[in-house]
XYZ file of C-alpha atoms in Angstrom:
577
model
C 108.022 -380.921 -43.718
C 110.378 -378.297 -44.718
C 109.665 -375.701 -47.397
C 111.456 -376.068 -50.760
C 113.995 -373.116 -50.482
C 115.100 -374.879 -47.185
C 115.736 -378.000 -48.297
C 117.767 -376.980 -51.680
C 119.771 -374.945 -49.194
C 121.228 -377.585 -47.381
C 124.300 -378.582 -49.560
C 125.125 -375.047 -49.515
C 125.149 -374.704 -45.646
C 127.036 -377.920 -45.271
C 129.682 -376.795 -47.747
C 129.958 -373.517 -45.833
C 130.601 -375.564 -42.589
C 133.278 -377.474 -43.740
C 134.916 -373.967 -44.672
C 135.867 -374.089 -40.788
C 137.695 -376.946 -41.122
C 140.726 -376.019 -43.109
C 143.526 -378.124 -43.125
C 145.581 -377.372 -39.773
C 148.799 -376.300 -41.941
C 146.728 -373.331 -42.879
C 145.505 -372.756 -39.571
C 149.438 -372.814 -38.315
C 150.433 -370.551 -40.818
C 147.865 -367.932 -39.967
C 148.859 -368.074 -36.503
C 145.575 -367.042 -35.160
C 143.866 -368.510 -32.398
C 140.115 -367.216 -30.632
C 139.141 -368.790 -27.463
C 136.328 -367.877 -25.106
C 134.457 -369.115 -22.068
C 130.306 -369.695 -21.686
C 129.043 -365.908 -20.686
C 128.112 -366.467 -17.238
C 124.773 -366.440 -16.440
C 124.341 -363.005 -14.150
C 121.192 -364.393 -11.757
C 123.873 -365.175 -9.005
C 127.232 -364.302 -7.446
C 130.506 -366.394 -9.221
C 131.195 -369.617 -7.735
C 134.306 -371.803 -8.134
C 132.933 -373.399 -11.766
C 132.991 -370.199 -13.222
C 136.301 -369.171 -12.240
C 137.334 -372.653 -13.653
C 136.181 -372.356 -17.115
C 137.726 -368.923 -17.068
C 141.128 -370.182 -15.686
C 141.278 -373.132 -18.653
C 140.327 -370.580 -21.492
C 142.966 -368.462 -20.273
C 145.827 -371.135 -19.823
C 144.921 -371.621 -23.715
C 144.847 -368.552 -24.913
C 148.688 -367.785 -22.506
C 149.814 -371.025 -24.129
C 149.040 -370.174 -27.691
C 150.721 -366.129 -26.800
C 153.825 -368.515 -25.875
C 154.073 -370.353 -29.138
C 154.083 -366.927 -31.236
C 150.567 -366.693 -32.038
C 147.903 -363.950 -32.331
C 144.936 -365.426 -29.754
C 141.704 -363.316 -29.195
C 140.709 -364.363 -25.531
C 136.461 -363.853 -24.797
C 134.276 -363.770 -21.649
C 131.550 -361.966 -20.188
C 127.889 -362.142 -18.912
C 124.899 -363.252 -19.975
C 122.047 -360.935 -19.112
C 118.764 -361.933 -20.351
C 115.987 -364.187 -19.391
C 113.245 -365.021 -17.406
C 115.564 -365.809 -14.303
C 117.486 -362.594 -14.610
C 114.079 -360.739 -14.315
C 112.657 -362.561 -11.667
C 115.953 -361.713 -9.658
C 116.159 -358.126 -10.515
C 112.817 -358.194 -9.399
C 113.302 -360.226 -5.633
C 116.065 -357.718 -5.526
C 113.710 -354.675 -6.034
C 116.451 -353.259 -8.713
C 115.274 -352.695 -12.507
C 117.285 -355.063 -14.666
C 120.061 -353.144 -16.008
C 121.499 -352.425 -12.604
C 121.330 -356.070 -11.268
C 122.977 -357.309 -13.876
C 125.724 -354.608 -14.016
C 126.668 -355.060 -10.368
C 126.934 -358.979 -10.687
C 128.728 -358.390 -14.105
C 131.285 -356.616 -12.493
C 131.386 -359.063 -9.798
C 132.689 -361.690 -12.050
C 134.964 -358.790 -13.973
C 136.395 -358.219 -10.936
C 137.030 -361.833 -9.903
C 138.533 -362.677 -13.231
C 140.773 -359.657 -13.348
C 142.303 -360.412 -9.778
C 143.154 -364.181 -10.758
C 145.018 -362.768 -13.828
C 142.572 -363.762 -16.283
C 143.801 -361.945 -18.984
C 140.808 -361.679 -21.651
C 140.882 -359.307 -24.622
C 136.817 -358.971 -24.712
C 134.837 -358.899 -22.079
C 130.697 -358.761 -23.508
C 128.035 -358.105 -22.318
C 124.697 -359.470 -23.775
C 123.174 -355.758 -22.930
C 125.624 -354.267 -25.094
C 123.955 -352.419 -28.214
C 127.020 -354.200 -30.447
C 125.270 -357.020 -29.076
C 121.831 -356.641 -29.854
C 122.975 -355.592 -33.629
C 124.030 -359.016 -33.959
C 121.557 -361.067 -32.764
C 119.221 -358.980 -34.913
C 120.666 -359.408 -38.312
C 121.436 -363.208 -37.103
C 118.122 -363.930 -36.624
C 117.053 -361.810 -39.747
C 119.385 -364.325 -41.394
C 117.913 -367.553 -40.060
C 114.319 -365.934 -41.116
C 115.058 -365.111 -44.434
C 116.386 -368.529 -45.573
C 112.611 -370.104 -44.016
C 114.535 -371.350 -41.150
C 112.043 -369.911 -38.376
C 108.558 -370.004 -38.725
C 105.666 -369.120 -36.477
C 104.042 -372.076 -34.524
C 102.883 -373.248 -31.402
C 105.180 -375.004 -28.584
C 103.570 -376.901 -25.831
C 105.958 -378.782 -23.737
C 107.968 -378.138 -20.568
C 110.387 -375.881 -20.157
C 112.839 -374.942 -17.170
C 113.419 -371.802 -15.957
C 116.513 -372.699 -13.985
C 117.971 -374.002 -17.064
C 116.240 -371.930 -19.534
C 115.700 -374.871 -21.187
C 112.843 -376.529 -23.123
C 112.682 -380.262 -22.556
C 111.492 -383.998 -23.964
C 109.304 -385.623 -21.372
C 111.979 -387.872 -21.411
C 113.800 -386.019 -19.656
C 111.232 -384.763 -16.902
C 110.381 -386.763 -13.783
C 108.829 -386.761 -11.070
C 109.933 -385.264 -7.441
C 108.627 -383.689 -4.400
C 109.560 -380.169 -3.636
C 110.604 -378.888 0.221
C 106.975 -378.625 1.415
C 106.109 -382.364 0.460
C 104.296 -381.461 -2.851
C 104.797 -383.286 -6.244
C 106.222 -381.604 -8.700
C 107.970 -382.066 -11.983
C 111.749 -381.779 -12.444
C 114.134 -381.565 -14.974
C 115.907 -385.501 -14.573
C 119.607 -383.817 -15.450
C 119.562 -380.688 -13.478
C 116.796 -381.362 -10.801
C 115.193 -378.122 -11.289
C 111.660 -377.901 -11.092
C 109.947 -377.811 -14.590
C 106.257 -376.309 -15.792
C 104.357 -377.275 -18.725
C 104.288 -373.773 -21.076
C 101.758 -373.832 -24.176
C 102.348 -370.625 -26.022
C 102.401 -369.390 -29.664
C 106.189 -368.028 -30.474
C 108.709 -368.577 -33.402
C 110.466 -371.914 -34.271
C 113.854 -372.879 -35.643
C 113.907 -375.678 -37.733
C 116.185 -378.063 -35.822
C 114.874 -381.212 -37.226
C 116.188 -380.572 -40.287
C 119.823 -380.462 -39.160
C 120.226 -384.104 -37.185
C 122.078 -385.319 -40.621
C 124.500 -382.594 -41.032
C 125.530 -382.924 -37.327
C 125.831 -386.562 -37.543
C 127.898 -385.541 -40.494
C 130.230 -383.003 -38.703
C 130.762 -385.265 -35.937
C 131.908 -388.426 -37.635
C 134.204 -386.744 -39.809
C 135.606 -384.611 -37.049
C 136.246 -386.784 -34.103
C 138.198 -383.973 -32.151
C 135.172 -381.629 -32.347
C 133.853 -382.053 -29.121
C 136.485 -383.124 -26.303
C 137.055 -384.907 -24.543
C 135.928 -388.076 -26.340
C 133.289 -389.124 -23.717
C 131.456 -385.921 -24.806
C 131.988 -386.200 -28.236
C 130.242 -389.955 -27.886
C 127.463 -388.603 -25.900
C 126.566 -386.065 -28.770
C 126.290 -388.481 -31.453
C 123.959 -390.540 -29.134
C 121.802 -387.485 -28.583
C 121.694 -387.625 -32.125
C 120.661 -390.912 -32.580
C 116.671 -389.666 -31.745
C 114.611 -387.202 -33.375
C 115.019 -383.756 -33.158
C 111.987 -381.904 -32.464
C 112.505 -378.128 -33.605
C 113.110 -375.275 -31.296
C 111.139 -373.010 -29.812
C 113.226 -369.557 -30.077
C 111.494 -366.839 -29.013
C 108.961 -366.355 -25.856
C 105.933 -364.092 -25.505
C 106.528 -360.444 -24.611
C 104.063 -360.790 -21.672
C 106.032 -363.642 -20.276
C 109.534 -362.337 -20.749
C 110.231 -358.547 -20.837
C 113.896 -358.592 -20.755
C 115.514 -359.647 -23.620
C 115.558 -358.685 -27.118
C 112.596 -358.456 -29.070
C 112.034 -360.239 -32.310
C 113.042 -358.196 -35.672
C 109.387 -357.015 -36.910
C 107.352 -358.644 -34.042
C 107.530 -356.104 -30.513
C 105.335 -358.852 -28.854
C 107.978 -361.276 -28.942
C 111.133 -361.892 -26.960
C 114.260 -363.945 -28.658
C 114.789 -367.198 -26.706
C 117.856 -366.592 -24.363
C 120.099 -369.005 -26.024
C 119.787 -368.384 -29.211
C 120.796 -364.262 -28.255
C 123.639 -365.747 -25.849
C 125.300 -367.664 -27.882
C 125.677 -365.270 -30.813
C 127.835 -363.471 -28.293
C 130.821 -365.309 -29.717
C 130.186 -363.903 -32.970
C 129.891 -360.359 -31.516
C 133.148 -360.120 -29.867
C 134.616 -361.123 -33.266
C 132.711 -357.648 -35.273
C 129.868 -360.162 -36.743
C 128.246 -359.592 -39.366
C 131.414 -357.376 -40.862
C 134.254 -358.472 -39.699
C 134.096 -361.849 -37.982
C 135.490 -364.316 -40.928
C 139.571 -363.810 -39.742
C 138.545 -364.696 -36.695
C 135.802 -367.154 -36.732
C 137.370 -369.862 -38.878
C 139.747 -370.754 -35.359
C 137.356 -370.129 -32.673
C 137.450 -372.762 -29.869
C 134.861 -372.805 -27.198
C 135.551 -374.029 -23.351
C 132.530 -374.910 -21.902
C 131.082 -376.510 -18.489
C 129.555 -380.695 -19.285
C 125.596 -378.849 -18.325
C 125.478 -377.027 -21.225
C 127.324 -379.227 -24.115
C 123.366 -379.693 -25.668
C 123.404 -375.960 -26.015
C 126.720 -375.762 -27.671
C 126.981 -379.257 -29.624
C 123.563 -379.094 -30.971
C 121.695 -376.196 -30.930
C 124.978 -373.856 -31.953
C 126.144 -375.904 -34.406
C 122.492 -376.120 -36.178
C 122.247 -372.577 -35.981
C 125.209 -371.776 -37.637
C 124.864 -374.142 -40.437
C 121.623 -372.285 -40.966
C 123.361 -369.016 -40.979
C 125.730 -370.312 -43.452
C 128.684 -370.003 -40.878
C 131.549 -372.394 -40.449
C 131.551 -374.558 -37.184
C 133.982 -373.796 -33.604
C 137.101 -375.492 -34.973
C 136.656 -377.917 -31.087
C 134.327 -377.402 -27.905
C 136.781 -378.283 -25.072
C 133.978 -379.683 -22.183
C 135.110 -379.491 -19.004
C 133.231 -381.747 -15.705
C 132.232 -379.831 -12.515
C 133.524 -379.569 -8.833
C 132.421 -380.896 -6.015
C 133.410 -380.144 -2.064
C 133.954 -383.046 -0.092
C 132.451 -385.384 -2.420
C 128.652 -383.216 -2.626
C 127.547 -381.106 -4.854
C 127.954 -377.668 -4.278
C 124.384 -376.430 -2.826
C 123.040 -373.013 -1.186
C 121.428 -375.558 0.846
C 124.514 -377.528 1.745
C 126.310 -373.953 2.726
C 129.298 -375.539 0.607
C 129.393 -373.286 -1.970
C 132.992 -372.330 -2.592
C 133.151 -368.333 -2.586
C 136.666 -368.136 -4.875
C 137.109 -364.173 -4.206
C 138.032 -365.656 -0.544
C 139.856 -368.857 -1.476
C 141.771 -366.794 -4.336
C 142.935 -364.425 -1.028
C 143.503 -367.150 0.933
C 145.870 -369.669 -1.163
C 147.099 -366.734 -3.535
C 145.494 -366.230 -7.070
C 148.324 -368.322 -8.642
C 147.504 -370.767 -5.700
C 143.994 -371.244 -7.240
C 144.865 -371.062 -10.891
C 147.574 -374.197 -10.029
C 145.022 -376.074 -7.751
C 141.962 -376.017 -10.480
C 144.435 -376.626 -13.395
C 146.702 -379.896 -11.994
C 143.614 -381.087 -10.082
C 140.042 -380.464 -13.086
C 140.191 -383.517 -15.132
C 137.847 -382.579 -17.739
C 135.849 -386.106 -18.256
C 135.287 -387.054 -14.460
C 134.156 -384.370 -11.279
C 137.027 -383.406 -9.194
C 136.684 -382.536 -5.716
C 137.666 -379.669 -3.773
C 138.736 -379.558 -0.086
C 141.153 -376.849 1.866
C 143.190 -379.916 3.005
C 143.723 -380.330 -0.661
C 144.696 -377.334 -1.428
C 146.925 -376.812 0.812
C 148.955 -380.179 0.923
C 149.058 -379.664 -3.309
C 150.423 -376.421 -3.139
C 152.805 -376.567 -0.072
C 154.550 -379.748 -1.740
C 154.650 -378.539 -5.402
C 154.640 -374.499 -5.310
C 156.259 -373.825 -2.570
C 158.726 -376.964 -1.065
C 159.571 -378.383 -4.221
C 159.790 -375.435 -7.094
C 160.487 -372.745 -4.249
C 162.778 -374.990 -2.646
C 164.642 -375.676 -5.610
C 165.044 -372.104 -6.786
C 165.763 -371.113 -3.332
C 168.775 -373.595 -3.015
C 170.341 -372.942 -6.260
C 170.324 -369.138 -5.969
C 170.891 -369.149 -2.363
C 174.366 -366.677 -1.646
C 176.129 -369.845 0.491
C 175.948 -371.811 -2.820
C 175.912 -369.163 -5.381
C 178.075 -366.162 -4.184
C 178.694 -364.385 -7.213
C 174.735 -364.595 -7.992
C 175.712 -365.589 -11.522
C 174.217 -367.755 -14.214
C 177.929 -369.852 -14.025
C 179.562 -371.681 -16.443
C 178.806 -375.337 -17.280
C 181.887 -377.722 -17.802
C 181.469 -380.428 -20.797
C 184.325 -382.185 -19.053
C 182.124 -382.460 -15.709
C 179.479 -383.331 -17.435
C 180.613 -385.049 -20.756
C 178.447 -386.414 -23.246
C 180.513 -389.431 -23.204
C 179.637 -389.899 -19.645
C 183.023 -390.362 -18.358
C 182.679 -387.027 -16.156
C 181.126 -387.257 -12.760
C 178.032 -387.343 -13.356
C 175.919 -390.481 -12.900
C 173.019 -392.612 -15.005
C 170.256 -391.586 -13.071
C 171.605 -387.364 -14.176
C 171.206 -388.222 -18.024
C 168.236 -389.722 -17.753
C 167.011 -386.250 -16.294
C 168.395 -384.072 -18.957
C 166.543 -386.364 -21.955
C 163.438 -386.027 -19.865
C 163.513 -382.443 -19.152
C 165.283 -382.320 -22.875
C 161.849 -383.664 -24.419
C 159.189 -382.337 -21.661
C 158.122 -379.063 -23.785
C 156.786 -381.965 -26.560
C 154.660 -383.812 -23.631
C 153.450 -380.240 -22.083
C 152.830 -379.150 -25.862
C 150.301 -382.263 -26.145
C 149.060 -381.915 -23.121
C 148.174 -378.211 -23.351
C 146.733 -378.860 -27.002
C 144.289 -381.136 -25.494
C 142.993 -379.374 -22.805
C 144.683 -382.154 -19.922
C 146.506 -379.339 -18.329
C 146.257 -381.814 -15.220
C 148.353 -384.199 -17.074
C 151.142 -381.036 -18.463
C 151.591 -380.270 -14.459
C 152.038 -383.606 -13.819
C 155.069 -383.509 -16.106
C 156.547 -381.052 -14.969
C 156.031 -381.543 -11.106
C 158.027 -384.874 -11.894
C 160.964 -383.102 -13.761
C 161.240 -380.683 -10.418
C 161.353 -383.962 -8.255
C 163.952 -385.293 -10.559
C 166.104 -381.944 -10.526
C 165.788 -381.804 -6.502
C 167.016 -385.250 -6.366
C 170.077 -384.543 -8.808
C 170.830 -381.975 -5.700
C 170.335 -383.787 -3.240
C 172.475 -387.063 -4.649
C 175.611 -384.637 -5.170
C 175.206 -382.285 -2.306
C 177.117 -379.155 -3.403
C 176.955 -377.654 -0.412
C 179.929 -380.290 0.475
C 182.165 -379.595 -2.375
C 185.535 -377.979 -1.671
C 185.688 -374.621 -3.070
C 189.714 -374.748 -3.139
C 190.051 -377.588 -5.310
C 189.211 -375.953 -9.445
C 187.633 -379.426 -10.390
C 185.283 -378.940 -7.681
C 184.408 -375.763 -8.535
C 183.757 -376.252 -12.332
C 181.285 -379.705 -10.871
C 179.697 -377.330 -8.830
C 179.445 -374.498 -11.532
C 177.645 -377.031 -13.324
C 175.277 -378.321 -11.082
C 174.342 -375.057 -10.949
C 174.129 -374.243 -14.436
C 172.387 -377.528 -15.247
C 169.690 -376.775 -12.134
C 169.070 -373.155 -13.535
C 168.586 -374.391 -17.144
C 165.830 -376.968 -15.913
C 164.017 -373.838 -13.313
C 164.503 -371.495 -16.485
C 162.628 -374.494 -18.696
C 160.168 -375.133 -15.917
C 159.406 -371.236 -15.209
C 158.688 -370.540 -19.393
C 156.381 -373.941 -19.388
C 154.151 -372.900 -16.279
C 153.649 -369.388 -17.916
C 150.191 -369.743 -18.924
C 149.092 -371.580 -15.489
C 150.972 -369.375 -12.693
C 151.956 -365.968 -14.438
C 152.946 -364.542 -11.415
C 154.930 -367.227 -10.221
C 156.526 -367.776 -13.609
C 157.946 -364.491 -13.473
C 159.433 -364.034 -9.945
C 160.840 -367.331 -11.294
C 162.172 -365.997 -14.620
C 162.836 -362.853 -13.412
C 165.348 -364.358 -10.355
C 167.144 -366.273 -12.969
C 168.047 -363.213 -14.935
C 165.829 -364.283 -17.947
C 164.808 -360.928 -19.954
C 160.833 -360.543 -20.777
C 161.631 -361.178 -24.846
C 163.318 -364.545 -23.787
C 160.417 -366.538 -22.325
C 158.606 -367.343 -25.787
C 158.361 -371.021 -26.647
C 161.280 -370.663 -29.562
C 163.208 -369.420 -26.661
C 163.565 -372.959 -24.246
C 166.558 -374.378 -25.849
C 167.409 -376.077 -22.992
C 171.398 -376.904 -22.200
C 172.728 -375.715 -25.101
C 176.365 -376.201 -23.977
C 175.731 -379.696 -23.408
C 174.568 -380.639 -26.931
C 176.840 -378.013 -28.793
C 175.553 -374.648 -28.868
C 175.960 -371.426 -27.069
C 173.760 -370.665 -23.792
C 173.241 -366.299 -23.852
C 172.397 -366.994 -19.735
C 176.103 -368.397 -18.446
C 177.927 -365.311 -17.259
C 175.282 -363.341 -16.661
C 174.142 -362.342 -13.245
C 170.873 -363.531 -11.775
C 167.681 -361.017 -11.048
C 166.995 -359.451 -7.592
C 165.798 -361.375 -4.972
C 162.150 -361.003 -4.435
C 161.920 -363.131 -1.523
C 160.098 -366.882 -1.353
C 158.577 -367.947 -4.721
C 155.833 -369.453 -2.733
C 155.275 -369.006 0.461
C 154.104 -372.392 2.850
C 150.238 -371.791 3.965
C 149.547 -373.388 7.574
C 146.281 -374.539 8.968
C 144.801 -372.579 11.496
C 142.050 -373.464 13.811
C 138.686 -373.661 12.609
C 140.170 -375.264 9.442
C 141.207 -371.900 8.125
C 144.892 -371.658 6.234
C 146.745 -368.369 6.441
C 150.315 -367.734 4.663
C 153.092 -367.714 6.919
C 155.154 -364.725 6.275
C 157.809 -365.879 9.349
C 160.333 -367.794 7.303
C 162.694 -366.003 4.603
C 164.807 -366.784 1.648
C 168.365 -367.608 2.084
C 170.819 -365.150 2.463
């Protein structure tokens, strides 16, 4: 049973949580945004998953620089724990130094795929340390961890503590039974020890609470339902710290040197650190969102939220859970030798190559699988035949000679549609007219997959309205051709220049040889900036007249298979001249 001052402190903690959820016109008009990633767990080198989490948080955090806002992007490692030590040690390096080289491992992999965070932490970082202190000083003082006893099994793999219910039985490589965990398949020990407790028990309500009266808390909704059936059974409380003698490297507990604070309980707070907790955080902590991989929702749907409302601190404003990759339908496994290295498959299909893969394939409810024959079909037709194609032909000199943004003709292309354009040409310009509102929902919601999708169908659309009036056959002596193919032109540039500013926050790099060959200026790419075909429905377009950008050769370049299933980009064939 809890003590007194605990319970009477309840209302006050829930009334502090629901301080996070502020009514989203106040949110808008703040214009602030904080998104982060898990910290990656530094025991082994980064694998495709991680460069996935990173890749969503940072499509978010590009997508909410595009609509005007200030966004505050996070990542970083996570460098305590019993696993962390026992590699450091199999390594024969002290601690510190494992962890920095794989730390910059993952800096380094991030960086190169244009992962553009504004805080990169480090759980060894003193700022750190300061703020797991005075958060666990906090929990302490209002009687929400106690010393007690914890005897149970726990998971070093996981660094996780778990219900027999969710232990079974298995037999390890040498034939042995053994006990696993029945969600990760990692083997599990039974631990008896005397550490500190958080009261977790006491906080099954107030979640239930929080999650019924904010459905879009935890997405997507299959997540969100699997939470509140978590919560349907007891919660035992926590066991948050682990004997010194067991566990070395980590933080020790405020006022007790023979005690180590458990490692999620100090990784987690790193969100708070980035953000200047315990001074500064508020500004920034009422609009954090976390992106998160489906293995550790528990961690971040339970255990963070109960910690918080113990700390008196509003709640992440949505946990966007994203499912995991496979290769070829297995599970990526040491064993297996299928682990996808993504420093070599970021070289080998380009960085924006990856980024465009991982984003229009990762559904975030269901696995997604990952083969090179995939990749490579995905990006040849959409990156590089389709978008390149389309830029290529439009800008091309034998179509375009004066390299100009030209003039579009209302009388070619009347509203009316008495001109010469056809049905099939309208219907484009209303879709690609209203396809910033369906990327804007999509991107809200985390189904970038769905966004791409959009927008891959608008570029088939635009290549057809090519194709069905051929320019390339229109006779350049005769004015009314010229003015129909002036606006062809015009009309195909305005849906590239919509396209480029959309895929911004997926394929930077791409987006901007794109932008940048149309002529459009680096303060013109902003969200308030699309206005798409303005001289069709009655306003002024700044781009006609004005020449188009250098040539910087193929947008994206075809990759071909070579043998021994490995792809290579063809550098043979060239833009035309």
């Amino acid at each position: 049973m809890m003590q007194r001052g605990v319970l009477s402190a309840d209302q006050r903690l829930w009334s502090s949580a629901l301080k996070c959820s502020r009514s989203s016109s106040q949110l808008c008009k703040e214009k602030c945004f904080y998104i982060t990633t898990p910290i990656f767990y530094v025991n082994a080198a980064p694998h495709l998953g991680h460069l996935y989490s990173a890749v969503i948080a940072d499509c978010l955090h590009r997508w909410k620089l595009l609509q005007g806002f200030e966004s505050r992007f996070a990542t970083g490692t996570d460098e305590h724990g019993l696993k962390i030590q026992q590699a450091a040690d199999a390594a024969g390096k002290d601690p510190l130094t494992f962890c920095t080289e794989v730390s910059q491992r993952f800096e380094t992999l991030f960086s190169s795929c244009s992962v553009s965070f504004t805080d990169y932490i480090r759980t060894t970082e003193q700022r750190h340390r300061r703020a797991v202190e005075h958060f666990w000083s906090v929990l302490w003082h209002k009687g929400l961890i106690y010393k007690g006893s914890y005897e149970g099994w726990y998971s070093t793999q996981d660094e996780s503590f778990l219900m027999p219910s969710q232990v079974g039985d298995a037999l390890d490589p040498s034939g042995k039974e053994v006990k696993v965990s029945l969600e990760s398949g990692h083997k599990v020990e039974w631990m008896k020890e005397e550490n500190y407790m958080f009261r977790l028990s006491s906080f099954r309500s107030l979640l239930l609470d929080w999650l019924v009266k904010n459905p879009g808390a935890v997405q997507p909704e299959r997540f969100h339902q699997a939470v509140l059936q978590w919560l349907q059974e007891d919660l035992p409380d926590l066991s948050v710290s682990r004997q010194r003698s067991r566990l070395q490297w980590g933080i020790p507990v405020p006022g007790d040197p023979e005690q180590t604070i458990y490692v999620w309980l100090d990784a987690l707070v790193n969100y708070l650190t980035v953000v200047g907790y315990p001074e500064k955080h508020e500004r920034w902590w009422h609009v954090a969102h976390h992106v998160i991989g489906k293995d550790i929702l528990k961690f971040h749907a339970i255990y963070w939220p109960a910690f918080l409302l113990g700390a008196g601190l509003p709640l992440p404003q949505v946990i966007h859970v994203h499912s995991h990759w496979t290769v070829g339908g297995r599970k990526m496994s040491k064993s297996l030798g299928n682990v996808v290295d993504p420093f070599e498959h970021s070289q080998m299909f380009t960085n924006d190559g990856m980024r465009y893969f991982l984003l229009r394939q990762g559904v975030p409810d269901t696995d997604c699988d990952y083969t090179h024959d995939k990749v490579l079909k995905l990006l040849n037709a959409e990156l590089a035949d389709s978008l390149g194609g389309l830029l290529n032909r439009c800008t091309a000199p034998a179509l375009n000679p004066a390299q100009v943004y030209p003039a579009f003709c209302s009388h070619s292309f009347p509203r009316d549609r008495r001109g010469r354009a056809v049905e099939e040409d309208y219907h484009m310009v209303e879709t690609v007219r209203s396809l910033s509102t369906v990327v804007e929902k999509h991107y809200e919601s985390m189904h970038v997959y769905k966004a791409l999708e959009a927008i891959s169908a608008c570029v088939r659309q635009t290549n057809g309205f090519i194709q069905r009036h051929t320019p390339w056959k229109l006779d350049r002596r005769d004015s009314k051709d010229v003015r129909w193919l002036d606006t062809i032109i015009h009309l195909t540039l305005e849906c590239l220049r919509v396209y480029g500013t959309l895929l911004q926050p997926v394929v930077p790099e791409i987006s901007d040889r794109l932008l940048t060959r149309l002529g459009v200026q680096s303060q013109e790419r902003s969200w308030k900036d699309l206005d798409f075909l303005g001289r069709y429905f009655g306003t002024d377009c700044s781009f006609e007249g004005r020449p188009l950008g250098s040539n910087c050769g193929l947008l994206f370049s075809r990759l071909e298979t070579q043998s021994g299933d490995k792809q290579k980009t063809m550098k043979s064939k060239k833009p035309a001249q």
